[in-house]
PDB file of C-alpha atoms in Angstrom:
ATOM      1  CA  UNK A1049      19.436   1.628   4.919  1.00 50.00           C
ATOM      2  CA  UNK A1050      17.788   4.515   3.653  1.00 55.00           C
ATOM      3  CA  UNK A1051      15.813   3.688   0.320  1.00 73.00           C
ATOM      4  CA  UNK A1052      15.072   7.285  -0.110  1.00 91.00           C
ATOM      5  CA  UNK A1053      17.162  10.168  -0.971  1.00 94.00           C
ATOM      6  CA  UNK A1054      15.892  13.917  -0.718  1.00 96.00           C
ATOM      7  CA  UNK A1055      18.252  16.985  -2.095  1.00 96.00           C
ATOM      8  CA  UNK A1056      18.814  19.347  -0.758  1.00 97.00           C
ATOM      9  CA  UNK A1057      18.683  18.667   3.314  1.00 95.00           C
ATOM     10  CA  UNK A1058      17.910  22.355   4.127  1.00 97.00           C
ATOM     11  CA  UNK A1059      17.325  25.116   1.882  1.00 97.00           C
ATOM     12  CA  UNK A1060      16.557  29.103   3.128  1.00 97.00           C
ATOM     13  CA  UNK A1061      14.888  31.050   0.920  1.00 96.00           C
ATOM     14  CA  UNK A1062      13.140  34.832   0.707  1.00 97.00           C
ATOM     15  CA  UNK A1063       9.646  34.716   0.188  1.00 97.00           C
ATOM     16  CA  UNK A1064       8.891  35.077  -3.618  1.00 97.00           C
ATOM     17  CA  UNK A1065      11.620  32.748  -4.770  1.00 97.00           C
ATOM     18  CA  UNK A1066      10.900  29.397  -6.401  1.00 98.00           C
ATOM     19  CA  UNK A1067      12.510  26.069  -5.275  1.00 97.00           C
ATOM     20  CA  UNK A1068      12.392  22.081  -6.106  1.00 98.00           C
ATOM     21  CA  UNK A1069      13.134  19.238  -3.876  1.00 98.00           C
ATOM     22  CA  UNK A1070      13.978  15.835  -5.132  1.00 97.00           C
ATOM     23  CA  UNK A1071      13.449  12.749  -3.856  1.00 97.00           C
ATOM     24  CA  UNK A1072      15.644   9.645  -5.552  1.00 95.00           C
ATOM     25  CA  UNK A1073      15.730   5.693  -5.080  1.00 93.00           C
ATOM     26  CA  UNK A1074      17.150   2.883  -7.013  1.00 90.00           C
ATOM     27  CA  UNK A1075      13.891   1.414  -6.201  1.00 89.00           C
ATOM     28  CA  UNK A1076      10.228   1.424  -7.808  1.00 91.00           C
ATOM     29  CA  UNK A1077       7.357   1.953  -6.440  1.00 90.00           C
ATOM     30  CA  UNK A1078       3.364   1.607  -6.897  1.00 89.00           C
ATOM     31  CA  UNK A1079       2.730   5.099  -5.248  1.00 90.00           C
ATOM     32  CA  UNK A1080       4.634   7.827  -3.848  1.00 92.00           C
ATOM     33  CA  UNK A1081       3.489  10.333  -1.615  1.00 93.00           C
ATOM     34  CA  UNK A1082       4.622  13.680  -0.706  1.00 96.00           C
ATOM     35  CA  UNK A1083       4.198  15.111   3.141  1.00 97.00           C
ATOM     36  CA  UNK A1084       4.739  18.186   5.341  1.00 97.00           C
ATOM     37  CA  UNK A1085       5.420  18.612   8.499  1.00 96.00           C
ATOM     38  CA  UNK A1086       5.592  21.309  11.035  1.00 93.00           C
ATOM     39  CA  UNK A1087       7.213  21.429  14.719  1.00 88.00           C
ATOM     40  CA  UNK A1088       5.002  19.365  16.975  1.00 85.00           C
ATOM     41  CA  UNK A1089       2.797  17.776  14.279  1.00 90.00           C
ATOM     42  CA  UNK A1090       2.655  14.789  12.587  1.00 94.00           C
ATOM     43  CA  UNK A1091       2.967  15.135   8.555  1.00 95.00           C
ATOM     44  CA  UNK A1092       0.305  15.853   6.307  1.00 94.00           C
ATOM     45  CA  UNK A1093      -0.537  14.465   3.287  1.00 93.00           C
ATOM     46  CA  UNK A1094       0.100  16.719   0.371  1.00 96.00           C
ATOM     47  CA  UNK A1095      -0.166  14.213  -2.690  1.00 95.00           C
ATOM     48  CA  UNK A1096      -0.183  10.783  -3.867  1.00 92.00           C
ATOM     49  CA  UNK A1097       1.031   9.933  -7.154  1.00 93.00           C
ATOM     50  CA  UNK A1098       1.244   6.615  -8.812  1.00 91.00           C
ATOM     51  CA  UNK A1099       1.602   6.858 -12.479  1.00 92.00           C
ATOM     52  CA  UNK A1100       4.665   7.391 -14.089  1.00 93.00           C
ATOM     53  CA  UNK A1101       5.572  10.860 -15.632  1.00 94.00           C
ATOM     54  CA  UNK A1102       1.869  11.928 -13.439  1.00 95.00           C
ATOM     55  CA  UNK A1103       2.472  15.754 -12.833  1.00 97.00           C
ATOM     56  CA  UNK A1104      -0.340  16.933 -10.407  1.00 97.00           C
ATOM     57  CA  UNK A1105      -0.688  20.485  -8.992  1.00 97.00           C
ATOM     58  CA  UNK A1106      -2.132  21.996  -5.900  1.00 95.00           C
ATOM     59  CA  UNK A1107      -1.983  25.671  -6.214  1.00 96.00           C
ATOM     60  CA  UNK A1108       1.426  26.653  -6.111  1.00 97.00           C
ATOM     61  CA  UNK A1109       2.767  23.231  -5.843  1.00 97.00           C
ATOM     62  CA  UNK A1110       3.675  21.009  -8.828  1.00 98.00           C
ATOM     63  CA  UNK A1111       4.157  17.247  -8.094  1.00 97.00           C
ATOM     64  CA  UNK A1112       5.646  15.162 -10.922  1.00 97.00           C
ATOM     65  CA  UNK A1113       6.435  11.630 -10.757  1.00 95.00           C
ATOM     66  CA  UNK A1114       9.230   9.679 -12.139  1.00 94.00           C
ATOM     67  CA  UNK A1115       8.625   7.858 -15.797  1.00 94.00           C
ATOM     68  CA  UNK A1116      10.518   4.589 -14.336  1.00 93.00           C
ATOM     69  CA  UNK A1117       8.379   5.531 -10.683  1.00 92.00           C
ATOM     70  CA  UNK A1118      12.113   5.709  -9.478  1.00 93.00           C
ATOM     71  CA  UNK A1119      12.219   9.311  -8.782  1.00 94.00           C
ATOM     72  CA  UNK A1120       9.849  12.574  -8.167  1.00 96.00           C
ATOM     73  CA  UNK A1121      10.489  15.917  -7.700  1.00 97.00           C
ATOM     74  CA  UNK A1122       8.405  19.022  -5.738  1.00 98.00           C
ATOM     75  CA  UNK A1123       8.654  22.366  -7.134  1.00 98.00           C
ATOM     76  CA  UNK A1124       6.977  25.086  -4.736  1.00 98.00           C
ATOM     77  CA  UNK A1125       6.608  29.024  -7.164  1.00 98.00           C
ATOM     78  CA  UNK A1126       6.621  31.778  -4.778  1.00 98.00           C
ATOM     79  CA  UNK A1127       7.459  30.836  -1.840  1.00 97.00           C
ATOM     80  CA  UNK A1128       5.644  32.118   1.528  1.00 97.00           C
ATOM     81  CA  UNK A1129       6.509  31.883   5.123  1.00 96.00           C
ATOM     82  CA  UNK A1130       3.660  29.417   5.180  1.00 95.00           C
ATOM     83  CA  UNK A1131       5.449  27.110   3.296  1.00 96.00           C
ATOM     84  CA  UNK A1132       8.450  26.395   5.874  1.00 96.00           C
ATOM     85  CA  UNK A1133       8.790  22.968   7.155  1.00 97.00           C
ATOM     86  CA  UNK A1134       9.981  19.716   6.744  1.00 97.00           C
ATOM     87  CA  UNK A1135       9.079  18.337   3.346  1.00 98.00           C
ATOM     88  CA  UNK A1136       8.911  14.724   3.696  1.00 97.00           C
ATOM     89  CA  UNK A1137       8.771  11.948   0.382  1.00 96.00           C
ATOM     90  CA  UNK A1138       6.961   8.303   1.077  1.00 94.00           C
ATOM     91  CA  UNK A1139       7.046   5.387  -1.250  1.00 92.00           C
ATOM     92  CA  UNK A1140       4.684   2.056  -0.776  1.00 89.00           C
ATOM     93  CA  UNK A1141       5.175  -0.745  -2.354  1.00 84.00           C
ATOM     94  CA  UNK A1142       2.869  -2.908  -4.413  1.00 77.00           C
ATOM     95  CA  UNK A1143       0.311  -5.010  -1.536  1.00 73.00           C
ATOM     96  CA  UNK A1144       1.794  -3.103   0.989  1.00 75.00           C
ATOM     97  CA  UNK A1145       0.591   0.962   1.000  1.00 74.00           C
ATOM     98  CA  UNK A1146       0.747   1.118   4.292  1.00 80.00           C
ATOM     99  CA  UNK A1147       4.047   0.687   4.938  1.00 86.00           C
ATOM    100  CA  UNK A1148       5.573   3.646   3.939  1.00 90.00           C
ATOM    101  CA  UNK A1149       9.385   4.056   3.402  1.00 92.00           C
ATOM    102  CA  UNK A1150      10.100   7.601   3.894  1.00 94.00           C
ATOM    103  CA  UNK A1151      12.502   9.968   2.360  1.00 94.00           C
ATOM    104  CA  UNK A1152      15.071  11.743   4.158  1.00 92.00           C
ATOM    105  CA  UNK A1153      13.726  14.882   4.272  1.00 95.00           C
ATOM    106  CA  UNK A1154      14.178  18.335   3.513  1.00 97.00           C
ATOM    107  CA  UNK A1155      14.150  21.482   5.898  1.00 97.00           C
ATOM    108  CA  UNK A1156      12.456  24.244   4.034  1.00 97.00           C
ATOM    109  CA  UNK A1157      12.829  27.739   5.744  1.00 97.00           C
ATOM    110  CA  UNK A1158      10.956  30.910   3.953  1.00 97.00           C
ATOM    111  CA  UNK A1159      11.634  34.355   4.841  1.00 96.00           C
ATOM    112  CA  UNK A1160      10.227  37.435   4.630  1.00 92.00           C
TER     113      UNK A1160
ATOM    114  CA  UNK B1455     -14.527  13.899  12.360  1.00 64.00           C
ATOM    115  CA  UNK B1456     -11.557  13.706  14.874  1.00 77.00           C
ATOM    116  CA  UNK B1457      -8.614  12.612  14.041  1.00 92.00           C
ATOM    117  CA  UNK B1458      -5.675  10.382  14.899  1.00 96.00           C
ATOM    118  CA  UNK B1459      -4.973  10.889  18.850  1.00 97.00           C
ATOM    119  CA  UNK B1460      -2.308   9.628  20.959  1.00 98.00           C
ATOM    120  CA  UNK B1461      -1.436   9.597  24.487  1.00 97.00           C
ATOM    121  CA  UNK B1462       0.865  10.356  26.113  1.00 97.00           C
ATOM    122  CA  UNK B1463       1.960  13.453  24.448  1.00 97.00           C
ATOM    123  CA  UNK B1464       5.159  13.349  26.213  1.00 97.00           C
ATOM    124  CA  UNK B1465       7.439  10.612  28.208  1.00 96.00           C
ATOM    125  CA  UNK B1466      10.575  10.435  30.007  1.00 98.00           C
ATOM    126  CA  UNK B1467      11.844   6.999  30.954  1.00 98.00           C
ATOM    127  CA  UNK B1468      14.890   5.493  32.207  1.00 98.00           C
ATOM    128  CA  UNK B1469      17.047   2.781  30.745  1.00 98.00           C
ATOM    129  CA  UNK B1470      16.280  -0.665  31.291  1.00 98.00           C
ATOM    130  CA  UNK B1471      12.222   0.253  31.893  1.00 98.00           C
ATOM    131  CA  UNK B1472       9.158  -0.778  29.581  1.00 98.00           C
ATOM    132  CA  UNK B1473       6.963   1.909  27.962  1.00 98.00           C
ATOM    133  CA  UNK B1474       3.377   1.677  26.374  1.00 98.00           C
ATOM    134  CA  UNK B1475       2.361   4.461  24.196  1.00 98.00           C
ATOM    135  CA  UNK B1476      -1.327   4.405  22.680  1.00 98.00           C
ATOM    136  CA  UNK B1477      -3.308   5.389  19.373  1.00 98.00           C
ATOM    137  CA  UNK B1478      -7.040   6.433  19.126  1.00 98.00           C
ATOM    138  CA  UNK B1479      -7.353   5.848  15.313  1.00 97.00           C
ATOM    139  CA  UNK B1480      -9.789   8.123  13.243  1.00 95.00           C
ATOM    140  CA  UNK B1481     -13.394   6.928  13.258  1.00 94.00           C
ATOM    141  CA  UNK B1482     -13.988   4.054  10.596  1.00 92.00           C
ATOM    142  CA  UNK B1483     -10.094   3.384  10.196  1.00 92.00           C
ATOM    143  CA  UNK B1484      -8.977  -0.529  10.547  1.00 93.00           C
ATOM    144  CA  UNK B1485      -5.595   0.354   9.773  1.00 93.00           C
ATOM    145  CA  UNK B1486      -2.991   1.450  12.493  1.00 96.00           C
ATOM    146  CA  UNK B1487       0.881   2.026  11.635  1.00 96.00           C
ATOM    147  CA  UNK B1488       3.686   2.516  13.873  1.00 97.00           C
ATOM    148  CA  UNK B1489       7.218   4.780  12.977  1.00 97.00           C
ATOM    149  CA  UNK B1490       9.356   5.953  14.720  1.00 97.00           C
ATOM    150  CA  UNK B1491      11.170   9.649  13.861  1.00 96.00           C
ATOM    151  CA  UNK B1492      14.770  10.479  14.872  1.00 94.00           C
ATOM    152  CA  UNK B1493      17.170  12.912  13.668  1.00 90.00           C
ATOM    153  CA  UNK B1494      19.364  10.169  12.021  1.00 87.00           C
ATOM    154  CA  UNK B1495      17.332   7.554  11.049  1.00 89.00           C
ATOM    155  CA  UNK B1496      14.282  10.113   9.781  1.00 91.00           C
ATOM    156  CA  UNK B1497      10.920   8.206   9.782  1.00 94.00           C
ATOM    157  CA  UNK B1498      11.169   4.520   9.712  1.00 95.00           C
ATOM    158  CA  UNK B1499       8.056   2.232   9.658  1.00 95.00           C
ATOM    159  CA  UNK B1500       7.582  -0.079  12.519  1.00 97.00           C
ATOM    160  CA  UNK B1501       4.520  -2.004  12.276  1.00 95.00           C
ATOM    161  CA  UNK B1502       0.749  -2.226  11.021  1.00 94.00           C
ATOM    162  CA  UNK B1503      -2.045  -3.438  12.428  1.00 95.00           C
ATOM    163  CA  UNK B1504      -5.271  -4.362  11.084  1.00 93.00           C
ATOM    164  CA  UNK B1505      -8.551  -5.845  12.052  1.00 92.00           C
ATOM    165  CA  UNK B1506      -6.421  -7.059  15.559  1.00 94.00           C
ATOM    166  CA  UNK B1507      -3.465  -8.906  13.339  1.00 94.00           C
ATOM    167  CA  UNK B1508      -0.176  -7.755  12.391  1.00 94.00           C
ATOM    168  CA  UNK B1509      -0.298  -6.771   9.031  1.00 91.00           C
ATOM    169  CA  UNK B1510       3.098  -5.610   8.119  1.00 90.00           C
ATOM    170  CA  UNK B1511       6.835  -5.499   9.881  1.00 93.00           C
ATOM    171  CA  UNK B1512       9.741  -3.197   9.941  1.00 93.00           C
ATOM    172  CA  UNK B1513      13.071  -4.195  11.004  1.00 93.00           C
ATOM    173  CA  UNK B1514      12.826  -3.572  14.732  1.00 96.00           C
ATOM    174  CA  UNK B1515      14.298  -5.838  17.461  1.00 96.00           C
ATOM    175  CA  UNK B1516      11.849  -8.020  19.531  1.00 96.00           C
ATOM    176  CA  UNK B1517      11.926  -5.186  22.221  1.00 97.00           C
ATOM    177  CA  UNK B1518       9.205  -3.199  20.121  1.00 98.00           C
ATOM    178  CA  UNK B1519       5.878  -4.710  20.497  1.00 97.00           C
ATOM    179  CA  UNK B1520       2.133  -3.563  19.293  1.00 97.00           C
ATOM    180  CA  UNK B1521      -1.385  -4.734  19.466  1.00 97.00           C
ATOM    181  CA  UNK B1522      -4.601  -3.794  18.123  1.00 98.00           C
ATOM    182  CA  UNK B1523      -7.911  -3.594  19.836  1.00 97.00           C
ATOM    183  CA  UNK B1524     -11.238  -4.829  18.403  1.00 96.00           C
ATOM    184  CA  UNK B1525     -11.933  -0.702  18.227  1.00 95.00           C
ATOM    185  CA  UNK B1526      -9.254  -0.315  16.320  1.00 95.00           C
ATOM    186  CA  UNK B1527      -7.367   1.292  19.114  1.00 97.00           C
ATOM    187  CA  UNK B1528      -3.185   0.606  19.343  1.00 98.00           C
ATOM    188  CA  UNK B1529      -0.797   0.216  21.463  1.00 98.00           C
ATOM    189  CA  UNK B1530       2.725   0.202  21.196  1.00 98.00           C
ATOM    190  CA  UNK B1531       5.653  -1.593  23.930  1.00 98.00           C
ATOM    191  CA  UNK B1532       8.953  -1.009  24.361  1.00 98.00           C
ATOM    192  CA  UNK B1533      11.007  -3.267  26.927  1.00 96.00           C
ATOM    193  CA  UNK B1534      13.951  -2.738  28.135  1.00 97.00           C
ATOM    194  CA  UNK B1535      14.500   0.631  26.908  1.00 98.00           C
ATOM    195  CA  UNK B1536      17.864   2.401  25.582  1.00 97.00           C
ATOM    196  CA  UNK B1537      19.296   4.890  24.896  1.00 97.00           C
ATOM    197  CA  UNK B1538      18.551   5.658  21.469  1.00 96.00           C
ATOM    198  CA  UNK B1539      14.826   4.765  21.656  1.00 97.00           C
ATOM    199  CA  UNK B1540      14.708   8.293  22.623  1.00 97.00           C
ATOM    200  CA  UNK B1541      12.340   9.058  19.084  1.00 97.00           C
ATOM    201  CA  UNK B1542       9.190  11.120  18.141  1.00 97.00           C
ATOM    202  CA  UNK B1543       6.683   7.918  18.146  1.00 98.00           C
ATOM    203  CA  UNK B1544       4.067   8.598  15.177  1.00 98.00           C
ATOM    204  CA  UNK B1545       0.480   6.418  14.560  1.00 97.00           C
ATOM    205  CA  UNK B1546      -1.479   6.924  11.298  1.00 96.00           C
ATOM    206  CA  UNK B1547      -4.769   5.408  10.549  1.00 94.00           C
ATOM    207  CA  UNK B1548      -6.152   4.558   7.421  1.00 90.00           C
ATOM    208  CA  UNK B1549      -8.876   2.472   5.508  1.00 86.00           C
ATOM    209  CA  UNK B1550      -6.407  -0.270   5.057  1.00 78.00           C
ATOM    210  CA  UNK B1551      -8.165  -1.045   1.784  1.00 74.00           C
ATOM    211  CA  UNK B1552      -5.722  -3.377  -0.444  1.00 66.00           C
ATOM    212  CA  UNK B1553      -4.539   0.117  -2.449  1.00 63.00           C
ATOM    213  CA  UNK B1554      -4.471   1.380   1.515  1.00 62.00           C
ATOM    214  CA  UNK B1555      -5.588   4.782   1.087  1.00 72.00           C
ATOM    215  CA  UNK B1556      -4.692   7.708   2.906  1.00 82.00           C
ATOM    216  CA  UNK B1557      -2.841   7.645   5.730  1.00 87.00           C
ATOM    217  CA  UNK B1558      -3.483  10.300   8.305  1.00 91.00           C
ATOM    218  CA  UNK B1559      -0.991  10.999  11.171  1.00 95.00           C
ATOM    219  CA  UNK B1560      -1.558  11.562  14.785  1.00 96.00           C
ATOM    220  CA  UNK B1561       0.901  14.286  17.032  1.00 95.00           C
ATOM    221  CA  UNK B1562       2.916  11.822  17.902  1.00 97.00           C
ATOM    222  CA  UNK B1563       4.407  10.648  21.261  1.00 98.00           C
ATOM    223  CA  UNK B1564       7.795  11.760  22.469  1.00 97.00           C
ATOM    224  CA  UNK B1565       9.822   9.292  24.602  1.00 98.00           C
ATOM    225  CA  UNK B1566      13.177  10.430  26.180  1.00 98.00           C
ATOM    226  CA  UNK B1567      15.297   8.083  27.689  1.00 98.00           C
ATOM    227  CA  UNK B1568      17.710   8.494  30.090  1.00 97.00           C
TER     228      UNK B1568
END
């Protein structure tokens, strides 16, 4: 049973364009934690958030976390090539951080 | 610092054999967790290990085994393989303080079976 829902699956874009990518569960958690990961790698840590309605940035990515810690969202602004991969959503639980239950991903592919 | 390393890299296997994959967790981490990655299933966790006990269990038959090493080094069996154990096999490392901390992911292993 997947706990963690990510729209959209795959999403192509041009370089310049701005996108978001949700990530939805009928469950709470203490932390969630945003990932990417490229062909051949494990995934990278991005982010952790852990307070409700928390809204961090890291240059042109903007992380904002659920009010009910239900729900966060990812939006990327301008877009580059260097951006494509899979984008990957992990929530812990409370006592137990390092059992992640990941999101079902989403394929982001940026174009020149 | 070097970071999370497994071996092997790479694996093909046939059905009905045993496999052991390993994890060389970064320096100072106590913390080792298992997933396994598939195109259907995405990510799902498998196990953690810390200080040499099971910490934490995903919903995995009996066929998937780990230990941990007083070095903190991991390994991860799988008897009696099938089919769709064919998966990207992923270790991360961490503190394994109570909050956890973060977790840092190795290359992964991938296992084919035939």
């Amino acid at each position: 049973t997947q706990l963690l829902e990510q729209s959209p699956q795959f999403l192509s874009i041009q370089e310049g364009e701005n996108l978001t990518v949700y990530c939805n569960s009928s469950s709470v958690f203490s932390s969630l934690q945003w990932y990417r990961q490229e062909p051949g790698e494990g995934p990278v840590l991005l982010v952790t958030v852990v307070t409700g309605g928390e809204v961090k940035k890291l240059k042109r990515l903007t992380f904002q976390f659920g009010d009910a810690r239900k729900d966060s969202s990812l939006h990327i602004t301008a877009a580059q090539p260097g951006d494509t991969g899979l984008y990957l959503c992990a929530g812990a639980y409370t006592g137990t951080a390092s059992k992640l239950t990941f999101g079902t991903g989403t394929r982001l592919q940026v174009t020149l | 610092k070097a970071g999370v390393t497994q071996t092997p890299r790479y694996l093909i296997k046939t059905r009905g054999q045993q496999v052991t994959l390993s994890c060389s967790p970064i320096s100072g981490h106590r913390s080792v967790s298992w997933y396994q990655q598939t195109p259907g299933q995405g990510l799902q966790f498998l196990f953690e290990y810390f200080s040499e006990t099971q910490r934490n269990k995903g919903n995995f038959p009996g066929r998937f085994s780990g230990r941990q090493f007083s070095n903190s080094r991991s390994e991860m069996n799988v008897s009696t393989l099938e089919l769709g154990d064919s998966a990207l096999y992923l270790c991360a490392s961490s503190l394994g303080t109570p909050r956890g901390g973060t977790q840092y992911f190795g290359p992964g292993t991938r296992l084919l079976v035939l």
